[in-house]
Amino acid sequence: MNVFFRRSVGAGLVLTGMAWASAWASESLSPVDITASALNAAEVTPESSVTQVRVIEREEFAGRITSLADTLSESGHVQIRRTGGLGSASTLSIRGATSQQVQVLLDGMLLNDPVSGYADISRVSLHDIGRIQIYPGGAPARYAHAGIGGVLVLETRDAGDDTGTDITLGGGSFDTRRAALSTQLRHGRWQHAFALNHQASDNDFRYRNQAPWFNPNDGRYTRRRNAYVDQYEASLKSGLFIDAHRQLHSLLQWQDSEQGVPTIQNWAANDTALSTDARRLQLSYRDSSWAAGTVHSQHRLLWAMTNEQYGNRGGHVGTGSQDTRTHTQQIGMAHTLSWLLGPHTLSAALDLSHYDYQQRDVLGTRQRDTRQRLQTSSALSHEWHSDTGRWATQTVLRHFMTGDDSDEVGNTGTLTRTQQHADYTGWQLALTRHVGHHWQWQGSVARQVRIPSLREQYGQEGLLVGNPDLNAEEALNLDLTLRTDQRWGHFEITGYYRDLSPSMVALYDSRGVGRYTNLEARVAGAETTLHLTPTDHWQLTLSATAQDSENRSDAVQYSQDKKLPGIYHHALLVRSRWQIASFHASVSWHQEGELYYDAANLLEADTRRQLNARLGWEGVLVGTQRSRLTLDLRNLTDTQYQDFTRFPGPGRSWLLAFTHHFE
């Protein structure tokens, strides 16, 4: 396995080296008009997607104190569950999927952690993000990874978006503050984007000291303790346009964060914290000049390293004391090739990543646990677009392989070494049909796979017992969408169905120790969006989701035929926006209900209802230098809610941010 990987990495390095050599050899060429560079078909754009896609532009979150979790929850049809305030651990769900079933990509790099299986979106900053794409069903084949529950794509900001320098300062409730600086510039065939960001909050919001989290040392009301978050980020993105068809890009990101880990009882002595130091590097080469411009390719080299320290020496969280150090390193490559044959496009994608995971509790006497995973994802596809533009089809075949090496030390000090290999195949069919000038049908059916994470497969000390016989999740997904675009706006309705056979669910014993096992489940629902533009100054949006779920397995009697826990089965978003000259305002109502905390459906969460508002101004203060002022008002009704049982969310709050742009 390692020999194959080293050879693959070597080939990728040679390819990238040849590309750089080509770049330097082209220095004598005349300057290239960057804005006129040809589109590379090996890349994915929402306009070319045959499957359903939703887009969130940077304008929605730029210059605000916000997070990826907040931005997604404001978009509709995406469920976000938080353990607290700004920057707290958050999970993502699309159409009833778990966080592990949703793939999160950053410029093509998979952010899902190989250990937990999901991407903690609370750690993803938006300071250098230019656009967000959400594929709720089938993803384009250019993304070799295709999640059972959809794909979330984050695209970093290019220097060509808006040259100049932006400075953002802000603050708000619970001692929340933000300071950010970003610069985008061009020089000849080069372009650069540099960004710095600091965002922090004490998250010491006030809430009622109710029975579920009662602390006898507090009164009727108390404030959340040890829920702070302090996050620093920096990124540098550079691009060299060799000519109109060839480009080189690099992206370097760094993040350092620390956040408190609160307890259910809100103990004053709790000082448990999680510290994270993460770095990512991507090098990419794009070429659309092969075979007289009919073959387009994109090649990436990927590297990431994350160091975490979980400090719980006082033993205030969970059982026992821990000071756990975790080191995770990823190195990989991703290649995409597209062949344009008139109305047909043939594409191939290969994503190869090697993960090295080490963990040790320095308070214990055990040796460190060491695990390695080689993960390969590949896809072949055919797309066809009719000459009239009224028909489009997509056929995709995907293949996934994993190879695991694990050295784990048991409680007795015995070293256990295991090796496992697995491979799975999935497929996807999609169709788009335009009827007249204003109507469109979209439908897809897919068999998709999710391979168990390292934690699900091998367990975690004190929390999970490993299950070496655990099979991958396999799902049959179907969806059908009808959309109309009119002068007054647009209307869209989608029906979807997901059959999980098998799925992966953690079952817990009386000690609170879990073990993942295979069960069967289904999810079916409908989502609709109505967007109205009655005037040039007013927009009204309504998004609604209603879904049903069922645990179909008879392995555990108390959960059979029950609804799946951890997802809201009903959601409603109503938003009204006004724009008058340089001023804008919006009011939104969010309501989500029928969430069960447990598999037996004995604990149902209260319906979450929130009223939010935003006021803003954007204009010119000096010369051509633009400024923006934004005030976010959240949870105006001061409603107390719990996305996770015994973890209250913040009440009424405000956030104010000012951004100035220098040419």
XYZ file of C-alpha atoms in Angstrom:
663
model
C 0.000 0.000 0.000
C 2.732 2.467 1.002
C 4.819 1.630 -2.079
C 1.878 2.343 -4.354
C 1.208 5.585 -2.544
C 4.815 6.760 -2.723
C 4.924 6.050 -6.449
C 1.682 7.961 -6.958
C 2.975 10.912 -4.978
C 6.182 10.834 -6.983
C 4.237 10.937 -10.220
C 2.233 13.872 -8.951
C 5.381 15.741 -7.935
C 6.891 15.158 -11.366
C 3.730 16.451 -13.007
C 3.672 19.565 -10.847
C 7.384 20.123 -11.411
C 6.866 19.968 -15.162
C 4.077 22.499 -14.854
C 6.257 24.914 -12.897
C 9.067 24.449 -15.404
C 6.602 25.278 -18.154
C 5.617 28.384 -16.256
C 9.145 29.689 -15.921
C 9.877 28.836 -19.554
C 6.913 30.998 -20.546
C 8.126 34.165 -18.796
C 8.999 35.759 -22.113
C 5.403 35.574 -23.301
C 3.377 38.752 -23.570
C 1.072 39.616 -20.652
C -2.102 37.563 -20.413
C -5.540 39.068 -19.990
C -6.575 37.208 -16.849
C -10.263 37.971 -17.260
C -10.233 36.385 -20.724
C -8.739 33.058 -19.631
C -10.590 30.045 -21.019
C -12.892 28.088 -18.731
C -11.461 24.734 -17.732
C -14.088 22.004 -18.120
C -12.286 19.916 -15.491
C -13.499 22.420 -12.904
C -17.038 22.527 -11.552
C -19.294 25.542 -11.948
C -22.931 25.739 -10.778
C -24.026 26.804 -14.260
C -22.763 23.562 -15.807
C -24.221 21.213 -13.181
C -26.866 18.743 -14.324
C -27.881 18.066 -10.703
C -29.497 20.532 -8.314
C -27.182 23.113 -6.739
C -27.670 26.118 -4.469
C -25.164 28.957 -4.299
C -24.332 31.414 -1.501
C -22.305 34.345 -2.800
C -19.730 36.204 -0.687
C -22.034 39.219 -0.500
C -24.183 37.275 1.981
C -21.468 36.972 4.646
C -18.689 39.458 3.777
C -17.977 42.158 6.328
C -20.039 40.532 9.092
C -19.334 38.747 12.358
C -20.633 35.359 11.381
C -19.642 31.745 10.907
C -20.172 29.051 8.313
C -22.822 27.526 10.575
C -24.761 30.814 10.790
C -24.499 31.466 7.047
C -25.756 28.000 6.129
C -28.679 28.173 8.552
C -29.751 31.474 6.962
C -29.835 29.919 3.468
C -32.745 27.537 4.075
C -32.951 23.738 3.558
C -29.760 23.223 5.595
C -30.022 22.220 9.245
C -27.395 23.342 11.721
C -27.201 22.099 15.312
C -24.947 23.959 17.756
C -23.748 23.195 21.261
C -23.700 26.899 22.175
C -22.843 30.319 20.776
C -20.487 31.631 18.101
C -17.744 29.155 17.251
C -19.175 26.286 19.326
C -19.130 22.751 17.950
C -21.716 22.478 15.166
C -23.127 19.724 12.970
C -24.516 19.912 9.446
C -27.492 18.046 7.976
C -29.001 18.128 4.482
C -32.239 16.256 3.792
C -32.059 14.275 7.016
C -28.443 13.182 6.609
C -25.911 12.975 9.435
C -22.801 15.163 9.480
C -20.704 12.144 8.499
C -22.839 11.675 5.390
C -22.223 15.228 4.110
C -18.893 15.786 2.362
C -17.272 19.217 2.865
C -14.672 20.303 0.299
C -12.387 23.336 0.296
C -11.068 24.036 -3.213
C -11.230 20.301 -3.841
C -9.654 19.219 -0.518
C -11.850 16.981 1.634
C -12.268 18.489 5.119
C -14.094 15.541 6.684
C -11.925 14.234 9.491
C -10.814 10.620 8.912
C -11.230 9.900 12.632
C -14.706 11.301 13.329
C -15.926 11.168 9.729
C -17.408 14.674 9.730
C -16.186 18.233 9.252
C -16.710 20.458 12.307
C -17.990 23.528 10.487
C -17.402 25.670 13.582
C -13.700 25.516 12.700
C -14.191 26.681 9.104
C -13.702 30.424 8.705
C -15.282 32.498 5.946
C -12.653 35.244 5.855
C -11.122 33.960 2.595
C -14.159 32.226 1.081
C -15.569 33.641 -2.144
C -18.526 31.340 -2.783
C -20.350 28.362 -1.254
C -22.005 25.648 -3.348
C -24.488 23.170 -1.896
C -25.268 19.966 -3.804
C -28.106 18.370 -1.802
C -28.359 15.299 -4.031
C -25.847 14.013 -6.546
C -22.577 15.873 -6.994
C -20.747 16.321 -10.323
C -18.281 13.584 -11.189
C -15.397 16.065 -11.028
C -15.788 15.627 -7.275
C -14.628 12.056 -6.770
C -16.040 12.237 -3.239
C -19.840 12.104 -3.211
C -21.551 12.091 0.157
C -24.716 10.129 0.855
C -26.159 13.339 2.268
C -24.824 15.790 -0.315
C -21.689 17.840 -0.874
C -20.792 21.279 0.471
C -18.162 23.064 -1.645
C -16.201 26.071 -0.349
C -14.301 28.131 -2.914
C -11.606 30.505 -1.724
C -11.536 34.068 -2.944
C -9.428 34.950 -5.984
C -7.430 38.137 -6.281
C -9.341 38.981 -9.439
C -12.603 39.242 -7.489
C -11.972 42.749 -6.155
C -8.463 44.189 -6.001
C -7.619 46.398 -3.060
C -7.497 46.093 0.719
C -10.372 45.518 3.141
C -10.207 46.185 6.880
C -13.020 44.918 9.124
C -13.569 45.722 12.797
C -16.514 44.606 14.882
C -17.913 43.518 18.197
C -21.086 42.641 20.021
C -22.823 40.731 22.778
C -20.981 38.307 25.055
C -17.718 40.183 24.441
C -17.660 39.077 20.806
C -15.018 40.793 18.657
C -13.541 40.550 15.198
C -10.618 42.138 13.359
C -9.742 41.217 9.778
C -7.533 42.385 6.937
C -7.529 41.132 3.351
C -5.607 42.257 0.283
C -6.114 41.284 -3.367
C -3.699 42.433 -6.040
C -2.546 41.719 -9.587
C 0.866 42.152 -11.146
C 1.212 41.133 -14.766
C 0.326 37.471 -15.013
C 0.395 37.050 -11.220
C -2.430 37.536 -8.773
C -2.357 37.256 -4.987
C -4.895 37.230 -2.167
C -3.753 37.581 1.454
C -6.043 37.505 4.486
C -5.748 37.750 8.275
C -8.642 37.198 10.648
C -9.240 37.112 14.395
C -12.636 36.252 15.820
C -13.425 35.569 19.466
C -16.283 35.462 21.929
C -16.719 34.717 25.619
C -20.141 33.188 24.896
C -21.160 33.941 28.491
C -24.827 34.272 27.625
C -27.556 34.293 30.280
C -30.069 31.454 30.566
C -32.536 29.989 33.051
C -31.104 27.498 35.532
C -33.658 24.789 34.768
C -33.761 21.223 36.033
C -32.048 19.483 33.067
C -28.780 21.337 33.762
C -29.486 22.521 37.302
C -26.514 23.831 39.259
C -27.327 24.147 42.964
C -24.691 26.853 43.347
C -26.504 29.191 40.922
C -29.733 31.090 41.245
C -32.763 31.117 38.979
C -30.643 32.538 36.141
C -26.996 31.902 35.372
C -24.400 32.604 32.687
C -22.666 30.042 30.509
C -19.153 29.321 31.775
C -16.057 28.146 29.944
C -17.707 28.377 26.515
C -15.241 30.893 25.054
C -13.719 30.647 21.600
C -10.599 32.436 20.345
C -9.582 31.880 16.734
C -6.792 33.261 14.520
C -6.448 32.580 10.795
C -4.196 33.528 7.918
C -4.213 32.536 4.253
C -2.208 33.289 1.127
C -3.443 32.388 -2.348
C -1.333 33.011 -5.456
C -1.956 32.377 -9.104
C 0.196 32.495 -12.219
C -1.593 32.707 -15.579
C 0.972 31.188 -17.920
C -1.264 31.852 -20.908
C -4.965 31.860 -21.693
C -5.158 28.099 -21.141
C -2.650 27.229 -18.403
C -2.661 28.339 -14.788
C -0.768 27.573 -11.586
C -2.267 28.226 -8.164
C -1.158 27.775 -4.578
C -3.120 28.100 -1.349
C -1.602 28.181 2.131
C -3.874 28.356 5.190
C -3.113 28.472 8.905
C -5.454 28.394 11.866
C -4.882 28.508 15.600
C -7.863 28.254 17.919
C -8.754 27.565 21.513
C -12.201 26.967 22.893
C -13.566 26.099 26.285
C -15.565 22.915 26.746
C -18.541 23.655 29.019
C -20.213 21.137 31.295
C -23.894 20.331 31.550
C -23.963 21.552 35.150
C -22.009 24.698 34.252
C -19.438 24.185 37.025
C -17.478 27.316 37.915
C -14.210 25.379 38.380
C -14.317 23.847 34.896
C -11.328 24.847 32.758
C -11.442 22.087 30.143
C -10.264 23.341 26.758
C -9.557 22.170 23.216
C -6.644 23.782 21.377
C -6.151 23.289 17.642
C -3.302 24.198 15.304
C -4.131 23.440 11.655
C -2.269 24.082 8.398
C -3.201 23.311 4.803
C -1.293 23.607 1.530
C -2.627 23.087 -1.981
C -0.755 23.341 -5.280
C -2.792 23.094 -8.467
C -2.168 23.181 -12.203
C -4.932 23.697 -14.797
C -4.523 23.158 -18.504
C -7.147 23.467 -21.246
C -4.755 23.350 -24.209
C -4.489 19.590 -24.716
C -5.658 18.133 -28.051
C -6.463 21.497 -29.638
C -8.394 22.581 -26.550
C -10.699 19.548 -26.387
C -9.029 17.965 -23.342
C -9.003 19.917 -20.068
C -7.197 18.827 -16.925
C -6.670 19.883 -13.334
C -4.069 18.468 -10.952
C -3.683 19.140 -7.220
C -1.176 18.253 -4.539
C -2.618 18.419 -1.035
C -1.054 18.531 2.421
C -2.649 19.187 5.788
C -1.550 18.844 9.404
C -3.620 19.262 12.555
C -2.414 19.165 16.156
C -4.989 19.072 18.932
C -4.719 19.169 22.689
C -7.724 18.265 24.801
C -6.988 19.402 28.349
C -9.310 17.989 31.013
C -6.893 17.519 33.894
C -9.571 18.506 36.410
C -11.894 15.776 35.193
C -14.850 18.145 34.948
C -16.096 16.836 31.578
C -17.043 13.203 31.125
C -15.439 10.510 33.237
C -11.871 10.787 34.500
C -9.048 13.190 33.697
C -7.360 13.519 30.312
C -4.638 15.493 28.618
C -4.848 14.069 25.121
C -2.536 15.075 22.278
C -3.655 14.200 18.744
C -1.647 14.582 15.555
C -3.250 14.080 12.136
C -1.428 14.513 8.834
C -2.828 14.236 5.325
C -0.959 14.121 2.054
C -2.615 13.464 -1.248
C -3.368 14.393 -4.781
C -6.419 14.931 -6.963
C -6.568 14.695 -10.739
C -9.462 15.551 -13.054
C -9.601 15.123 -16.823
C -12.431 16.174 -19.161
C -12.688 15.433 -22.879
C -15.026 17.692 -24.877
C -16.697 15.959 -27.807
C -19.240 18.420 -29.118
C -22.363 18.086 -26.944
C -20.713 15.239 -24.983
C -18.227 15.510 -22.131
C -16.301 12.517 -20.803
C -14.675 13.043 -17.405
C -12.445 11.080 -15.059
C -11.462 11.990 -11.508
C -9.012 10.405 -9.090
C -8.489 11.475 -5.470
C -5.788 9.741 -3.442
C -5.088 10.636 0.204
C -2.989 9.140 2.970
C -3.861 9.936 6.597
C -1.506 9.434 9.534
C -3.193 9.626 12.940
C -1.482 9.474 16.352
C -3.042 10.008 19.764
C -1.748 9.789 23.329
C -3.000 10.748 26.764
C 0.059 12.169 28.555
C -1.559 11.492 31.930
C -1.627 7.763 31.225
C 1.065 5.113 30.911
C -0.151 3.690 27.620
C 1.790 4.078 24.406
C 0.287 6.192 21.699
C -2.328 4.810 19.327
C -1.208 4.948 15.693
C -3.471 4.544 12.695
C -2.966 5.035 8.980
C -5.503 5.112 6.191
C -5.000 5.172 2.445
C -8.204 6.338 0.765
C -8.818 6.318 -2.975
C -11.897 7.784 -4.655
C -12.393 7.686 -8.410
C -15.168 8.546 -10.838
C -15.983 8.215 -14.544
C -18.798 10.195 -16.118
C -20.553 11.078 -19.328
C -22.539 14.303 -19.734
C -24.655 15.305 -22.700
C -26.212 18.697 -23.448
C -28.566 18.940 -26.411
C -27.961 21.514 -29.123
C -31.152 23.329 -28.157
C -30.120 23.458 -24.473
C -33.389 21.818 -23.406
C -31.978 18.426 -22.407
C -29.004 17.411 -20.288
C -28.025 14.019 -18.890
C -25.304 12.705 -16.608
C -24.082 9.177 -15.929
C -21.484 8.612 -13.202
C -19.677 5.523 -11.945
C -17.735 5.855 -8.676
C -15.324 3.557 -6.866
C -13.942 3.831 -3.321
C -11.079 1.937 -1.706
C -9.559 2.109 1.762
C -6.610 0.413 3.364
C -6.157 0.725 7.140
C -3.139 -0.033 9.348
C -3.761 0.291 13.079
C -1.463 -0.071 16.098
C -3.576 0.231 19.234
C -2.581 -0.295 22.855
C -5.254 -1.827 25.079
C -5.869 -1.182 28.763
C -3.519 -4.048 29.660
C -0.688 -2.538 27.617
C -0.979 -5.128 24.859
C -0.211 -3.845 21.376
C -2.785 -4.908 18.780
C -2.036 -4.540 15.094
C -4.772 -4.789 12.499
C -4.965 -4.374 8.756
C -8.144 -4.000 6.737
C -8.975 -3.354 3.112
C -12.350 -2.500 1.597
C -13.673 -1.323 -1.746
C -17.138 -0.226 -2.858
C -18.813 0.955 -6.045
C -21.535 3.558 -6.537
C -23.376 5.092 -9.478
C -25.473 8.126 -10.340
C -27.934 9.100 -13.107
C -29.252 12.641 -13.576
C -31.558 14.370 -16.062
C -32.494 18.001 -16.679
C -35.333 19.051 -18.969
C -36.187 22.668 -19.845
C -39.819 23.230 -20.842
C -40.434 26.488 -22.632
C -38.537 29.523 -21.380
C -39.586 29.425 -17.741
C -39.901 25.812 -16.518
C -37.338 23.178 -15.640
C -37.420 19.572 -14.410
C -34.441 17.959 -12.659
C -34.188 14.423 -11.381
C -31.521 12.042 -10.176
C -31.124 8.544 -8.795
C -27.921 7.307 -7.197
C -26.415 4.475 -5.224
C -23.906 6.106 -2.875
C -21.482 4.815 -0.264
C -19.864 6.095 2.939
C -16.886 4.200 4.328
C -16.658 3.934 8.164
C -14.446 6.462 9.887
C -11.518 5.327 12.033
C -13.494 6.037 15.215
C -16.498 4.054 14.001
C -14.298 1.158 12.902
C -11.800 0.983 15.758
C -13.466 2.845 18.635
C -12.174 5.472 21.054
C -10.888 4.881 24.564
C -13.598 5.238 27.194
C -16.259 6.343 24.681
C -16.605 3.824 21.845
C -15.857 0.159 21.336
C -14.530 -0.767 17.910
C -16.444 -2.942 15.450
C -14.093 -4.549 12.905
C -17.083 -6.138 11.136
C -18.771 -2.788 10.491
C -19.878 -2.419 6.872
C -19.989 0.805 4.880
C -23.207 2.763 4.630
C -24.999 2.313 1.321
C -27.892 4.501 0.245
C -30.286 4.675 -2.647
C -31.099 8.360 -3.220
C -33.863 9.706 -5.446
C -34.983 13.282 -5.985
C -37.200 15.176 -8.431
C -37.338 18.979 -8.740
C -39.701 21.320 -10.562
C -38.638 24.958 -10.925
C -40.067 27.978 -12.676
C -38.386 31.353 -13.216
C -40.721 34.267 -13.855
C -40.561 38.045 -13.853
C -41.926 38.042 -10.305
C -39.232 35.653 -9.006
C -38.963 31.882 -8.908
C -40.629 28.855 -7.323
C -39.037 25.467 -6.683
C -40.297 22.233 -5.131
C -38.314 19.019 -4.582
C -39.332 15.571 -3.426
C -36.603 13.247 -2.149
C -36.209 9.731 -0.789
C -33.226 7.980 0.815
C -33.073 4.285 1.667
C -30.128 3.360 3.896
C -29.314 -0.323 3.801
C -27.184 -0.534 5.765
C -26.669 2.610 7.827
C -24.271 3.086 10.754
C -25.644 3.984 14.182
C -23.994 4.126 17.622
C -25.784 2.142 20.347
C -24.889 2.901 23.973
C -24.923 0.633 27.021
C -25.772 1.507 30.623
C -22.233 2.860 31.163
C -22.614 5.315 28.306
C -20.093 3.445 26.147
C -21.132 3.171 22.504
C -20.527 0.786 19.652
C -21.352 1.461 16.008
C -23.461 -1.182 14.316
C -25.283 -1.573 10.997
C -29.007 -0.874 10.870
C -31.550 0.014 8.183
C -33.373 3.325 7.846
C -35.174 5.584 5.400
C -35.791 9.320 4.980
C -38.410 10.898 2.710
C -39.489 14.492 2.394
C -40.213 17.577 0.357
C -38.692 21.039 0.313
C -39.968 24.153 -1.402
C -38.729 27.678 -2.021
C -40.715 30.697 -3.158
C -38.742 33.847 -3.948
C -40.724 36.976 -4.841
C -39.472 40.338 -6.110
C -42.613 42.537 -6.020
C -40.543 45.685 -6.560
C -36.970 46.671 -7.262
C -36.570 47.458 -3.563
C -38.270 44.495 -1.887
C -37.680 40.727 -1.866
C -39.632 38.047 -0.018
C -38.403 34.460 0.437
C -40.174 31.453 1.914
C -38.409 28.106 2.382
C -40.072 25.080 3.958
C -39.012 21.478 4.575
C -41.135 18.553 5.780
C -39.559 15.125 6.106
C -40.242 11.781 7.726
C -37.741 9.182 8.870
C -37.909 5.629 10.155
C -35.527 3.170 11.770
C -36.387 -0.051 9.951
C -34.035 -2.380 11.789
C -35.323 -4.985 14.236
C -31.915 -5.400 15.884
C -32.896 -3.045 18.710
C -36.541 -3.296 19.713
C -36.839 0.062 21.496
C -35.843 2.024 18.376
C -37.591 -0.053 15.698
C -40.077 1.974 13.624
C -39.036 5.152 15.477
C -37.938 8.393 13.855
C -34.209 8.974 13.452
C -32.687 11.132 16.194
C -30.665 14.283 15.658
C -32.624 15.844 12.775
C -35.440 18.391 12.641
C -38.382 16.926 10.729
C -40.051 20.290 10.007
C -38.395 23.609 9.141
C -39.638 27.004 7.979
C -37.756 30.152 6.958
C -39.477 33.409 6.023
C -37.298 36.379 5.065
C -38.142 39.878 3.867
C -35.466 42.194 2.454
C -35.542 45.863 1.555
C -33.002 47.952 -0.367
C -33.369 51.732 -0.489
C -30.439 53.651 -1.960
C -27.370 52.760 0.162
C -29.407 51.214 2.982
C -30.680 47.675 3.310
C -32.638 45.788 5.942
C -33.962 42.273 6.444
C -36.150 40.397 8.908
C -36.257 36.597 9.066
C -38.287 34.043 11.008
C -36.789 30.593 11.615
C -38.754 27.662 12.982
C -37.587 24.052 13.311
C -39.377 21.254 15.126
C -39.795 17.543 15.844
C -36.212 16.790 16.849
C -35.591 13.731 19.019
C -32.473 13.487 21.146
C -32.650 9.694 21.496
C -33.300 6.673 19.276
C -36.344 5.624 21.339
C -38.016 9.016 20.731
C -38.549 9.527 24.464
C -36.827 12.929 24.567
C -38.195 15.471 22.099
C -36.667 18.922 21.844
C -38.778 22.039 22.078
C -39.531 23.708 18.762
C -36.856 26.262 17.984
C -38.242 29.652 16.989
C -36.047 32.646 16.219
C -36.654 36.131 14.916
C -33.569 37.784 13.426
C -32.961 41.139 11.759
C -30.154 42.861 9.872
C -29.549 46.524 9.109
C -26.830 47.753 6.816
C -25.377 50.643 4.885
C -22.884 50.610 2.033
C -21.505 53.691 0.326
C -18.520 55.888 -0.456
C -16.887 57.893 2.330
C -13.707 59.146 0.651
C -13.152 59.334 -3.115
C -13.821 55.870 -4.529
C -13.144 54.038 -1.262
C -16.201 52.050 -0.225
C -17.402 51.342 3.303
C -19.955 48.976 4.785
C -21.684 48.976 8.184
C -23.748 45.950 9.270
C -25.778 45.363 12.425
C -27.066 41.824 13.091
C -29.806 41.337 15.669
C -30.321 37.694 16.603
C -32.984 35.864 18.566
C -34.989 39.027 19.194
C -37.631 37.038 21.091
C -34.927 35.810 23.510
C -36.033 32.206 23.070
C -34.081 29.547 24.931
C -33.487 26.367 22.943
C -31.326 23.252 22.947
C -30.102 21.713 19.699
C -28.335 19.161 21.898
C -29.923 18.069 25.127
C -28.667 20.040 28.137
C -26.637 22.416 25.955
C -28.524 25.747 25.839
C -28.144 28.207 22.989
C -27.685 31.972 23.385
C -30.566 34.378 23.843
C -30.972 37.859 22.393
C -27.740 39.319 20.973
C -26.338 41.947 18.615
C -23.241 42.119 16.400
C -21.883 45.258 14.702
C -19.180 45.260 12.007
C -17.564 47.997 9.900
C -15.575 47.345 6.714
C -13.572 49.875 4.717
C -12.168 49.157 1.261
C -8.946 50.848 0.075
C -8.219 50.931 -3.645
